[in-house]
Amino acid sequence: MFSLVKNSWTNVLLCIQMTVVASDSISPCSITGYSANCKGLNLDQVPPGLPASLESLDLSFNKLTAITNKDLAHLTQLRSLNLEFNNISLIEDEAFASNALLKELSVFNNSLTQVPSKLLEPLTRLRSLEMSNNLFASAALGEVFSTLRELESLSMGGPLLLNLSREDFLPLRWTPLKKFAIKSASSLQHYDPGTLSVLQTDQMWFDVALDQKPEILPLMLKDLAGKTFAVLRFRNLFEFKYYTGSQDLFKGLRDIAARQLVFFRGKFNENLLRMALLNVQGSAVKDLGLVAIDFARSPDFVNDGLESSVTDLVLDNLLLQDISNPDILRFDWRFTWLSRVVRLTIRNVNFNYVPCDSWEEMRNAETVTIAGNRLTDEALYNQRCDYRSSMPKLRVLNANTNELASLRVLSALTAEWTALRELDVSHNKLGSTRESCTWKQNVTKLVMHHNMVDQVTFGCLPTTLLYLDMSYSNLDLLDMDYFRQATQLQVLLLSGNKIKFIPSGWESPNLLRLAVDGNSFGLIGEGSFSSMPRLVNLTAGNNPYHCTCDLHAFIQDTLGKGRLSITDWPGNYKCYHPEPLLEMTVAKYLPGRLVCDVRLVIAVSVVTTAAVAFLLVGLCHVFNVPWYLKAMYLILRAQYRARQEQGEAGRVYAYHAFISYSHSDAEWVRDHLLPCLENCDPPYRLCIHERDFQPGKWIIDNIIENIEDSRKVIFVLSRNFVNSEWCNYELYFAHQRAIGKSFNDVILVVKETIDPESLPSKYCKLKKMLSTKTYLEWPSEPKRQAFFWAQMRGVLGKATPTGEKAGQPTDRVSMVELPLEVEDGKGEGEEDSTAAPAGQRQVVPPGANNDTEPESLLLHKVISYQAIPIEVV
């Protein structure tokens, strides 16, 4: 029992311990691969739980005060450690004992008071050590620095360093450096000659202020005599006051082989600047930079009207940057010092006027950059100046980030600069003003992104361009006339505009690279760039693409052939239309071939249409659709004629029944049906076509009209009835409710036995009636025929009086046809081959014309009848 309790408490404690360890191991740093970024997290100690596999650790901009022996002990693979901008005053001697692989270490801008020699002993592979801006009172380096054979960059010193002694840098005498930087107090108080002579470095950076002891500068330069430097840089040479002495402080520059000389910050007046330039023009310096210096005119300078003393300053590059006083450009009231400069950069000097003589003095300049100033069109181009002999070698003019607004002014300014090839006027106010420009046939590159241009701007562009950049300029329409003239254009950059469509027929025969990304068009196809035969590089992403077959075909054709490279494919290509495809990448839009291949669609459509047509024809043939259509047409036509002839009169039945029969059954109708029904008391009035159809009237009209005027319709069914087309019409018309007859008013008399299943499909209604209605069957035995007639009269109902047929007189004469004697021994009913005598009825086969008698009117045998008038009451 107790053992179980003991084990339970042990497990609980173990869980608590594991939880604490896990919580400690959660690091606030951002860890990516083998790098940890703990920058700016307000850490007051090295965070625990950092992975042992880390190779790079950034702990800068925190609140660390100390690095203990245990903080980094587990980071044995560490190569780079950044501890700058903390408040570290203590690093224990064994802090880096486990970090022998460390190559880069920065403790810049901390609170160390002594150069950490002991802790550097394990770091034999160290290449870069930044220790500047600490609270060192001395710059003396320990012997451990002589063991750092791989050291390439070293910075040291701080705001408390007042003295530099000869022994300070002796441990570095055998170490060739790429960069050495030293920082002193606001005013260095003592310098031992020979202190810098032991150093070997490509770049020498001085952050040394000499406000109180300017005479130290010649001593320092003397120690550098005979040495070669890629860069010699002075920062804050005079931090708080201008130098007013007469001693030539820069005399030693002539003996130093420095390629680049930079003065960064500090105070320079005319005298000090002239002193520096006079020594530079006799030195090996080819690149001179005056950056962020505080320039002021010397009150004792006298303009004697003579030429400037600085006349032989041969420089490859002169940089004047971030200088608040533009008077530096003509510091001795002349521009002579610029006369032998090849590449001149004047950036953010805020000059807003260019005198005429300045252009003349820059006659050797090949590249001039006047960016980031406040130049306007009027300040840059003075119509009173003569530019014809100025700038004969100028090839590149960079005037970006100014306030220029007119291309016409630029074309006028550069009209006489025949060597000019490249012009950069980006970040200006060049806009939509309609101007007339005249350019020389020399400008081949024009950079004018970040302006406010429109379509009319193209009318003021040089047509000799090989390179044109109009990106981010609010452009919405292109001018095709310009591109037809600029036939040599090879690079066109139109990114970030508002172009709404790619014009069809865009011709540019020599274009190699086109950028139209970030615009507003959504449609491109195979023919969009077809008139650019040499195009090999296209950037067209970040547009609101309509994912259509044209776009798919363009992408497939482009990627398939491989001639044209789409540089930003596929990540920047997304569908914006149609809505279901919103935000889907164009690469995933894969419409089927049937959707996009027009020829295939046409072929499938034709085949499908033909198949449907053949199917319909087959169905029509099987189900006799043409027959029904014809019947419907006849019904509608008959109704139309009836309405045209007699209007909408009230219905009056003229007959008790309409008899429909085949001409083969005519004898049975005359000999049996008519006598038994018309001779009873009271008699039934029956309608048969032989007697009651109106002569001269269309057959269909007679059929429909007499069916409508009959209360009942009697069909005499036999095999001959089935074979008669007109009988089928009569059956169809009688069945239709549209002509006013009810399905119950149809009486079927089966004269001969008929199998409903053997009937053709067009007799579907007859099949239905035979299977659903009770019909009368004609008995062959005479003794059963009396019962048949009784059934018939019962079905017909009582023979009530009927009205006269509309259009007939009340007293009418009915033609009762009686058989004549047969001549030449021919029996009754036999066919007479001779012509019918006068008054005899002639039967014409159906199909001759619309007014001919139907086939059902043909008698089985042609019989002559004598017409005897009988008055009907």
Tab-separated table of N, CA and C in Angstrom, residues 323-329 335 346 348-356 358-359 370-382 401-404:
chain	number	residue	atom	x	y	z
A	323	ILE	N	24.378	67.028	-48.379
A	323	ILE	CA	25.010	68.261	-47.916
A	323	ILE	C	23.958	69.365	-47.946
A	324	SER	N	23.741	69.989	-46.820
A	324	SER	CA	22.643	70.946	-46.711
A	324	SER	C	22.931	72.272	-47.411
A	325	ASN	N	24.202	72.614	-47.587
A	325	ASN	CA	24.554	73.907	-48.180
A	325	ASN	C	25.008	73.704	-49.635
A	326	PRO	N	24.208	74.118	-50.618
A	326	PRO	CA	24.600	73.910	-52.020
A	326	PRO	C	25.761	74.787	-52.481
A	327	ASP	N	26.216	75.725	-51.627
A	327	ASP	CA	27.354	76.556	-52.015
A	327	ASP	C	28.630	75.738	-52.200
A	328	ILE	N	28.633	74.508	-51.733
A	328	ILE	CA	29.819	73.673	-51.887
A	328	ILE	C	30.150	73.437	-53.346
A	329	LEU	N	29.130	73.540	-54.228
A	329	LEU	CA	29.362	73.280	-55.642
A	329	LEU	C	30.347	74.288	-56.238
A	335	PHE	N	33.478	76.773	-60.669
A	335	PHE	CA	33.225	75.333	-60.838
A	335	PHE	C	34.429	74.629	-61.451
A	346	ILE	N	25.828	64.381	-57.663
A	346	ILE	CA	25.389	65.412	-56.727
A	346	ILE	C	23.993	65.002	-56.263
A	348	ASN	N	21.055	64.978	-53.272
A	348	ASN	CA	20.480	65.587	-52.077
A	348	ASN	C	21.361	66.710	-51.537
A	349	VAL	N	21.702	67.598	-52.421
A	349	VAL	CA	22.447	68.798	-52.037
A	349	VAL	C	21.528	70.015	-52.058
A	350	ASN	N	20.327	69.833	-52.575
A	350	ASN	CA	19.277	70.855	-52.530
A	350	ASN	C	19.612	72.122	-53.306
A	351	PHE	N	20.356	72.013	-54.364
A	351	PHE	CA	20.567	73.202	-55.195
A	351	PHE	C	19.394	73.314	-56.180
A	352	ASN	N	18.957	74.503	-56.430
A	352	ASN	CA	17.807	74.729	-57.289
A	352	ASN	C	18.108	75.703	-58.421
A	353	TYR	N	19.382	75.780	-58.774
A	353	TYR	CA	19.771	76.664	-59.877
A	353	TYR	C	21.073	76.152	-60.464
A	354	VAL	N	21.144	76.102	-61.800
A	354	VAL	CA	22.346	75.622	-62.486
A	354	VAL	C	22.865	76.747	-63.365
A	355	PRO	N	23.934	77.437	-62.935
A	355	PRO	CA	24.479	78.547	-63.736
A	355	PRO	C	25.016	78.045	-65.075
A	356	CYS	N	25.079	78.955	-66.033
A	356	CYS	CA	25.522	78.579	-67.377
A	356	CYS	C	26.958	78.067	-67.381
A	358	SER	N	28.553	76.396	-65.207
A	358	SER	CA	28.745	75.064	-64.624
A	358	SER	C	28.743	73.991	-65.717
A	359	TRP	N	27.878	74.151	-66.726
A	359	TRP	CA	27.850	73.166	-67.820
A	359	TRP	C	29.155	73.196	-68.603
A	370	ILE	N	22.365	64.168	-60.901
A	370	ILE	CA	21.893	65.311	-60.115
A	370	ILE	C	20.549	64.943	-59.478
A	371	ALA	N	20.542	63.808	-58.809
A	371	ALA	CA	19.306	63.233	-58.274
A	371	ALA	C	19.025	63.743	-56.870
A	372	GLY	N	17.742	63.705	-56.517
A	372	GLY	CA	17.333	64.018	-55.160
A	372	GLY	C	17.489	65.462	-54.792
A	373	ASN	N	17.436	66.346	-55.741
A	373	ASN	CA	17.518	67.769	-55.459
A	373	ASN	C	16.138	68.403	-55.688
A	374	ARG	N	16.063	69.681	-55.832
A	374	ARG	CA	14.781	70.356	-56.031
A	374	ARG	C	14.726	71.040	-57.389
A	375	LEU	N	15.328	70.429	-58.360
A	375	LEU	CA	15.432	71.050	-59.673
A	375	LEU	C	14.090	71.088	-60.387
A	376	THR	N	13.761	72.259	-60.914
A	376	THR	CA	12.597	72.431	-61.762
A	376	THR	C	13.056	72.599	-63.202
A	377	ASP	N	12.092	72.655	-64.122
A	377	ASP	CA	12.444	72.836	-65.532
A	377	ASP	C	13.200	74.141	-65.743
A	378	GLU	N	12.759	75.212	-65.092
A	378	GLU	CA	13.394	76.513	-65.273
A	378	GLU	C	14.801	76.551	-64.674
A	379	ALA	N	15.003	75.821	-63.570
A	379	ALA	CA	16.322	75.814	-62.944
A	379	ALA	C	17.327	75.005	-63.751
A	380	LEU	N	16.834	73.911	-64.372
A	380	LEU	CA	17.752	73.052	-65.113
A	380	LEU	C	18.095	73.616	-66.478
A	381	TYR	N	17.104	74.216	-67.144
A	381	TYR	CA	17.318	74.705	-68.509
A	381	TYR	C	17.106	76.216	-68.545
A	382	ASN	N	18.199	76.909	-68.854
A	382	ASN	CA	18.170	78.373	-68.969
A	382	ASN	C	18.301	78.726	-70.450
A	401	THR	N	14.267	61.983	-59.156
A	401	THR	CA	13.823	62.519	-57.870
A	401	THR	C	14.037	64.030	-57.802
A	402	ASN	N	13.482	64.716	-58.775
A	402	ASN	CA	13.464	66.168	-58.779
A	402	ASN	C	12.021	66.626	-59.007
A	403	GLU	N	11.859	67.817	-59.565
A	403	GLU	CA	10.529	68.360	-59.814
A	403	GLU	C	10.361	68.733	-61.271
A	404	LEU	N	10.940	67.954	-62.144
A	404	LEU	CA	10.846	68.209	-63.582
A	404	LEU	C	9.468	67.797	-64.078
